[in-house]
Amino acid sequence: MIEKEIALINKQLESLTAKNFDLEAWKSHTIIFLERIFGKESTKVRMIKELKYDYSSWNLRDAAGTGKDSDPVILKAREILEATKLELEHLGVPKQEEENQKIWSLLEEELTGKQIREIKLVLQSEDPDKLEKIANMLFNLEKENMSVVLAKLLIP
């Protein structure tokens, strides 16, 4: 499974060397991939979003005088993706189970044992109307309980 994620990152690394490189288009593609792998709140996604060219006169003067043969924005993008690739190779894909467990923990704090059991029974059933049944169960709960659960989900 991890091979697919690494292949996407390798593709984005290769596209950094394209002759007609477009930073904004590259960022859009990369953000889509990284959000799917690491989530929308990932620091990697934030760092890619923050990549931009600085056209101030001081920055242009400094870049012109250093004799650098590489674009500093592309170098930073490459470093972010290389670090991301290393993380995936050594630590694997972040587990979605942690988020799922957080949701269950919050539900268990706010619902009764009977309500939790009923939800789990519906989830384990082969009923094609699972979604509708669970939605109805949650809809019938006290609004205070659901508000607390939703608020806790939004706060990291």
PDB file of C-alpha atoms in Angstrom:
ATOM      1  CA  MET A   1       0.000   0.000   0.000  1.00  0.00           C
ATOM      2  CA  ILE A   2       2.765   2.443   0.885  1.00  0.00           C
ATOM      3  CA  GLU A   3       4.242   2.022  -2.602  1.00  0.00           C
ATOM      4  CA  LYS A   4       1.355   4.014  -4.093  1.00  0.00           C
ATOM      5  CA  GLU A   5       1.947   6.978  -1.806  1.00  0.00           C
ATOM      6  CA  ILE A   6       5.696   6.944  -2.478  1.00  0.00           C
ATOM      7  CA  ALA A   7       5.024   6.719  -6.230  1.00  0.00           C
ATOM      8  CA  LEU A   8       2.838   9.850  -6.008  1.00  0.00           C
ATOM      9  CA  ILE A   9       5.564  11.703  -4.149  1.00  0.00           C
ATOM     10  CA  ASN A  10       8.199  10.556  -6.659  1.00  0.00           C
ATOM     11  CA  LYS A  11       5.993  11.835  -9.474  1.00  0.00           C
ATOM     12  CA  GLN A  12       5.729  15.218  -7.775  1.00  0.00           C
ATOM     13  CA  LEU A  13       9.500  15.258  -7.239  1.00  0.00           C
ATOM     14  CA  GLU A  14      10.036  14.580 -10.949  1.00  0.00           C
ATOM     15  CA  SER A  15       7.633  17.330 -11.952  1.00  0.00           C
ATOM     16  CA  LEU A  16       9.815  19.852 -10.093  1.00  0.00           C
ATOM     17  CA  THR A  17      12.345  19.512 -12.935  1.00  0.00           C
ATOM     18  CA  ALA A  18       9.824  20.056 -15.746  1.00  0.00           C
ATOM     19  CA  LYS A  19      10.835  22.692 -18.263  1.00  0.00           C
ATOM     20  CA  ASN A  20       7.486  24.485 -18.020  1.00  0.00           C
ATOM     21  CA  PHE A  21       7.183  24.183 -14.227  1.00  0.00           C
ATOM     22  CA  ASP A  22       4.198  26.057 -12.769  1.00  0.00           C
ATOM     23  CA  LEU A  23       4.443  26.413  -8.998  1.00  0.00           C
ATOM     24  CA  GLU A  24       0.739  27.001  -8.366  1.00  0.00           C
ATOM     25  CA  ALA A  25      -0.370  24.014 -10.442  1.00  0.00           C
ATOM     26  CA  TRP A  26       2.286  21.847  -8.794  1.00  0.00           C
ATOM     27  CA  LYS A  27       1.164  22.984  -5.341  1.00  0.00           C
ATOM     28  CA  SER A  28      -2.461  22.123  -6.138  1.00  0.00           C
ATOM     29  CA  HIS A  29      -1.586  18.582  -7.175  1.00  0.00           C
ATOM     30  CA  THR A  30       0.756  18.066  -4.251  1.00  0.00           C
ATOM     31  CA  ILE A  31      -1.744  19.375  -1.698  1.00  0.00           C
ATOM     32  CA  ILE A  32      -4.413  16.997  -3.012  1.00  0.00           C
ATOM     33  CA  PHE A  33      -2.056  14.022  -2.591  1.00  0.00           C
ATOM     34  CA  LEU A  34      -0.686  15.033   0.794  1.00  0.00           C
ATOM     35  CA  GLU A  35      -4.135  15.800   2.238  1.00  0.00           C
ATOM     36  CA  ARG A  36      -5.290  12.338   1.243  1.00  0.00           C
ATOM     37  CA  ILE A  37      -2.248  10.703   2.846  1.00  0.00           C
ATOM     38  CA  PHE A  38      -1.723  12.866   5.952  1.00  0.00           C
ATOM     39  CA  GLY A  39      -4.945  14.841   6.360  1.00  0.00           C
ATOM     40  CA  LYS A  40      -5.864  18.472   5.798  1.00  0.00           C
ATOM     41  CA  GLU A  41      -4.232  19.660   9.019  1.00  0.00           C
ATOM     42  CA  SER A  42      -0.816  18.192   8.238  1.00  0.00           C
ATOM     43  CA  THR A  43       2.226  20.434   8.605  1.00  0.00           C
ATOM     44  CA  LYS A  44       3.425  19.137   5.241  1.00  0.00           C
ATOM     45  CA  VAL A  45       0.287  20.478   3.567  1.00  0.00           C
ATOM     46  CA  ARG A  46       0.732  23.811   5.325  1.00  0.00           C
ATOM     47  CA  MET A  47       4.383  24.075   4.232  1.00  0.00           C
ATOM     48  CA  ILE A  48       3.473  23.349   0.599  1.00  0.00           C
ATOM     49  CA  LYS A  49       0.704  25.972   0.726  1.00  0.00           C
ATOM     50  CA  GLU A  50       3.203  28.530   2.028  1.00  0.00           C
ATOM     51  CA  LEU A  51       5.633  28.067  -0.881  1.00  0.00           C
ATOM     52  CA  LYS A  52       5.839  31.218  -2.978  1.00  0.00           C
ATOM     53  CA  TYR A  53       8.276  33.361  -4.845  1.00  0.00           C
ATOM     54  CA  ASP A  54       9.508  36.509  -3.145  1.00  0.00           C
ATOM     55  CA  TYR A  55       9.842  39.265  -5.727  1.00  0.00           C
ATOM     56  CA  SER A  56      11.051  41.970  -3.361  1.00  0.00           C
ATOM     57  CA  SER A  57      13.996  44.006  -4.599  1.00  0.00           C
ATOM     58  CA  TRP A  58      16.247  42.787  -1.765  1.00  0.00           C
ATOM     59  CA  ASN A  59      15.510  39.143  -2.470  1.00  0.00           C
ATOM     60  CA  LEU A  60      16.050  39.576  -6.222  1.00  0.00           C
ATOM     61  CA  ARG A  61      19.348  41.344  -5.580  1.00  0.00           C
ATOM     62  CA  ASP A  62      20.545  38.634  -3.201  1.00  0.00           C
ATOM     63  CA  ALA A  63      19.558  35.834  -5.579  1.00  0.00           C
ATOM     64  CA  ALA A  64      21.235  37.521  -8.523  1.00  0.00           C
ATOM     65  CA  GLY A  65      24.510  38.023  -6.694  1.00  0.00           C
ATOM     66  CA  THR A  66      24.974  34.583  -5.191  1.00  0.00           C
ATOM     67  CA  GLY A  67      25.415  32.624  -8.372  1.00  0.00           C
ATOM     68  CA  LYS A  68      22.916  30.035  -7.236  1.00  0.00           C
ATOM     69  CA  ASP A  69      22.026  27.621  -9.971  1.00  0.00           C
ATOM     70  CA  SER A  70      18.886  26.362  -8.254  1.00  0.00           C
ATOM     71  CA  ASP A  71      15.585  27.956  -7.496  1.00  0.00           C
ATOM     72  CA  PRO A  72      15.185  28.319  -3.682  1.00  0.00           C
ATOM     73  CA  VAL A  73      11.430  27.615  -3.835  1.00  0.00           C
ATOM     74  CA  ILE A  74      11.986  24.404  -5.785  1.00  0.00           C
ATOM     75  CA  LEU A  75      14.770  23.413  -3.378  1.00  0.00           C
ATOM     76  CA  LYS A  76      12.428  23.889  -0.425  1.00  0.00           C
ATOM     77  CA  ALA A  77       9.645  21.963  -2.173  1.00  0.00           C
ATOM     78  CA  ARG A  78      12.088  19.138  -2.915  1.00  0.00           C
ATOM     79  CA  GLU A  79      13.200  19.015   0.736  1.00  0.00           C
ATOM     80  CA  ILE A  80       9.604  18.856   1.984  1.00  0.00           C
ATOM     81  CA  LEU A  81       8.787  15.984  -0.354  1.00  0.00           C
ATOM     82  CA  GLU A  82      12.035  14.127   0.377  1.00  0.00           C
ATOM     83  CA  ALA A  83      11.318  14.335   4.117  1.00  0.00           C
ATOM     84  CA  THR A  84       7.750  13.178   3.486  1.00  0.00           C
ATOM     85  CA  LYS A  85       9.000  10.247   1.430  1.00  0.00           C
ATOM     86  CA  LEU A  86      11.466   9.278   4.172  1.00  0.00           C
ATOM     87  CA  GLU A  87       8.718   9.424   6.766  1.00  0.00           C
ATOM     88  CA  LEU A  88       6.515   7.139   4.698  1.00  0.00           C
ATOM     89  CA  GLU A  89       9.352   4.687   4.068  1.00  0.00           C
ATOM     90  CA  HIS A  90      10.331   4.439   7.725  1.00  0.00           C
ATOM     91  CA  LEU A  91       7.082   5.059   9.609  1.00  0.00           C
ATOM     92  CA  GLY A  92       4.397   4.117   7.101  1.00  0.00           C
ATOM     93  CA  VAL A  93       1.105   5.783   6.349  1.00  0.00           C
ATOM     94  CA  PRO A  94      -0.571   7.491   9.320  1.00  0.00           C
ATOM     95  CA  LYS A  95      -3.405   5.391  10.635  1.00  0.00           C
ATOM     96  CA  GLN A  96      -6.951   6.559  10.145  1.00  0.00           C
ATOM     97  CA  GLU A  97      -7.876   4.297  13.042  1.00  0.00           C
ATOM     98  CA  GLU A  98      -6.699   6.953  15.494  1.00  0.00           C
ATOM     99  CA  GLU A  99      -9.362   9.363  14.219  1.00  0.00           C
ATOM    100  CA  ASN A 100     -11.963   6.610  14.308  1.00  0.00           C
ATOM    101  CA  GLN A 101     -10.976   5.783  17.887  1.00  0.00           C
ATOM    102  CA  LYS A 102     -11.268   9.439  18.860  1.00  0.00           C
ATOM    103  CA  ILE A 103     -14.825   9.536  17.517  1.00  0.00           C
ATOM    104  CA  TRP A 104     -15.768   6.392  19.440  1.00  0.00           C
ATOM    105  CA  SER A 105     -14.198   7.751  22.625  1.00  0.00           C
ATOM    106  CA  LEU A 106     -16.183  10.958  22.324  1.00  0.00           C
ATOM    107  CA  LEU A 107     -19.394   9.075  21.637  1.00  0.00           C
ATOM    108  CA  GLU A 108     -18.787   6.820  24.640  1.00  0.00           C
ATOM    109  CA  GLU A 109     -18.325   9.891  26.854  1.00  0.00           C
ATOM    110  CA  GLU A 110     -21.621  11.437  25.793  1.00  0.00           C
ATOM    111  CA  LEU A 111     -23.923   8.473  25.080  1.00  0.00           C
ATOM    112  CA  THR A 112     -25.254   5.711  27.294  1.00  0.00           C
ATOM    113  CA  GLY A 113     -23.944   2.179  27.051  1.00  0.00           C
ATOM    114  CA  LYS A 114     -27.229   1.075  25.502  1.00  0.00           C
ATOM    115  CA  GLN A 115     -26.994   3.707  22.766  1.00  0.00           C
ATOM    116  CA  ILE A 116     -23.406   2.686  21.953  1.00  0.00           C
ATOM    117  CA  ARG A 117     -24.406  -0.999  21.754  1.00  0.00           C
ATOM    118  CA  GLU A 118     -27.309  -0.172  19.450  1.00  0.00           C
ATOM    119  CA  ILE A 119     -25.062   1.798  17.103  1.00  0.00           C
ATOM    120  CA  LYS A 120     -22.461  -0.989  17.058  1.00  0.00           C
ATOM    121  CA  LEU A 121     -25.137  -3.606  16.315  1.00  0.00           C
ATOM    122  CA  VAL A 122     -26.371  -1.610  13.337  1.00  0.00           C
ATOM    123  CA  LEU A 123     -22.794  -1.117  12.090  1.00  0.00           C
ATOM    124  CA  GLN A 124     -22.098  -4.835  12.293  1.00  0.00           C
ATOM    125  CA  SER A 125     -25.337  -5.810  10.546  1.00  0.00           C
ATOM    126  CA  GLU A 126     -25.692  -6.464   6.832  1.00  0.00           C
ATOM    127  CA  ASP A 127     -28.602  -4.031   6.660  1.00  0.00           C
ATOM    128  CA  PRO A 128     -28.409  -1.871   3.500  1.00  0.00           C
ATOM    129  CA  ASP A 129     -30.049   1.014   5.398  1.00  0.00           C
ATOM    130  CA  LYS A 130     -27.265   1.260   8.018  1.00  0.00           C
ATOM    131  CA  LEU A 131     -26.533   4.887   7.293  1.00  0.00           C
ATOM    132  CA  GLU A 132     -30.154   5.939   7.604  1.00  0.00           C
ATOM    133  CA  LYS A 133     -30.666   3.979  10.829  1.00  0.00           C
ATOM    134  CA  ILE A 134     -27.549   5.387  12.500  1.00  0.00           C
ATOM    135  CA  ALA A 135     -28.455   8.885  11.330  1.00  0.00           C
ATOM    136  CA  ASN A 136     -31.889   8.486  12.919  1.00  0.00           C
ATOM    137  CA  MET A 137     -30.368   7.205  16.162  1.00  0.00           C
ATOM    138  CA  LEU A 138     -28.037  10.191  16.336  1.00  0.00           C
ATOM    139  CA  PHE A 139     -30.784  12.608  15.314  1.00  0.00           C
ATOM    140  CA  ASN A 140     -32.945  11.436  18.220  1.00  0.00           C
ATOM    141  CA  LEU A 141     -30.214  12.126  20.777  1.00  0.00           C
ATOM    142  CA  GLU A 142     -30.282  15.222  22.916  1.00  0.00           C
ATOM    143  CA  LYS A 143     -28.878  18.183  21.027  1.00  0.00           C
ATOM    144  CA  GLU A 144     -26.572  19.048  23.918  1.00  0.00           C
ATOM    145  CA  ASN A 145     -24.815  15.689  23.670  1.00  0.00           C
ATOM    146  CA  MET A 146     -24.320  15.940  19.922  1.00  0.00           C
ATOM    147  CA  SER A 147     -23.146  19.543  20.194  1.00  0.00           C
ATOM    148  CA  VAL A 148     -20.492  18.522  22.702  1.00  0.00           C
ATOM    149  CA  VAL A 149     -19.339  15.612  20.501  1.00  0.00           C
ATOM    150  CA  LEU A 150     -19.092  17.852  17.429  1.00  0.00           C
ATOM    151  CA  ALA A 151     -17.273  20.581  19.339  1.00  0.00           C
ATOM    152  CA  LYS A 152     -14.739  18.076  20.675  1.00  0.00           C
ATOM    153  CA  LEU A 153     -14.184  16.695  17.179  1.00  0.00           C
ATOM    154  CA  LEU A 154     -13.391  20.151  15.888  1.00  0.00           C
ATOM    155  CA  ILE A 155     -10.894  20.932  18.632  1.00  0.00           C
ATOM    156  CA  PRO A 156      -7.597  19.068  18.116  1.00  0.00           C
TER     157      PRO A 156
END
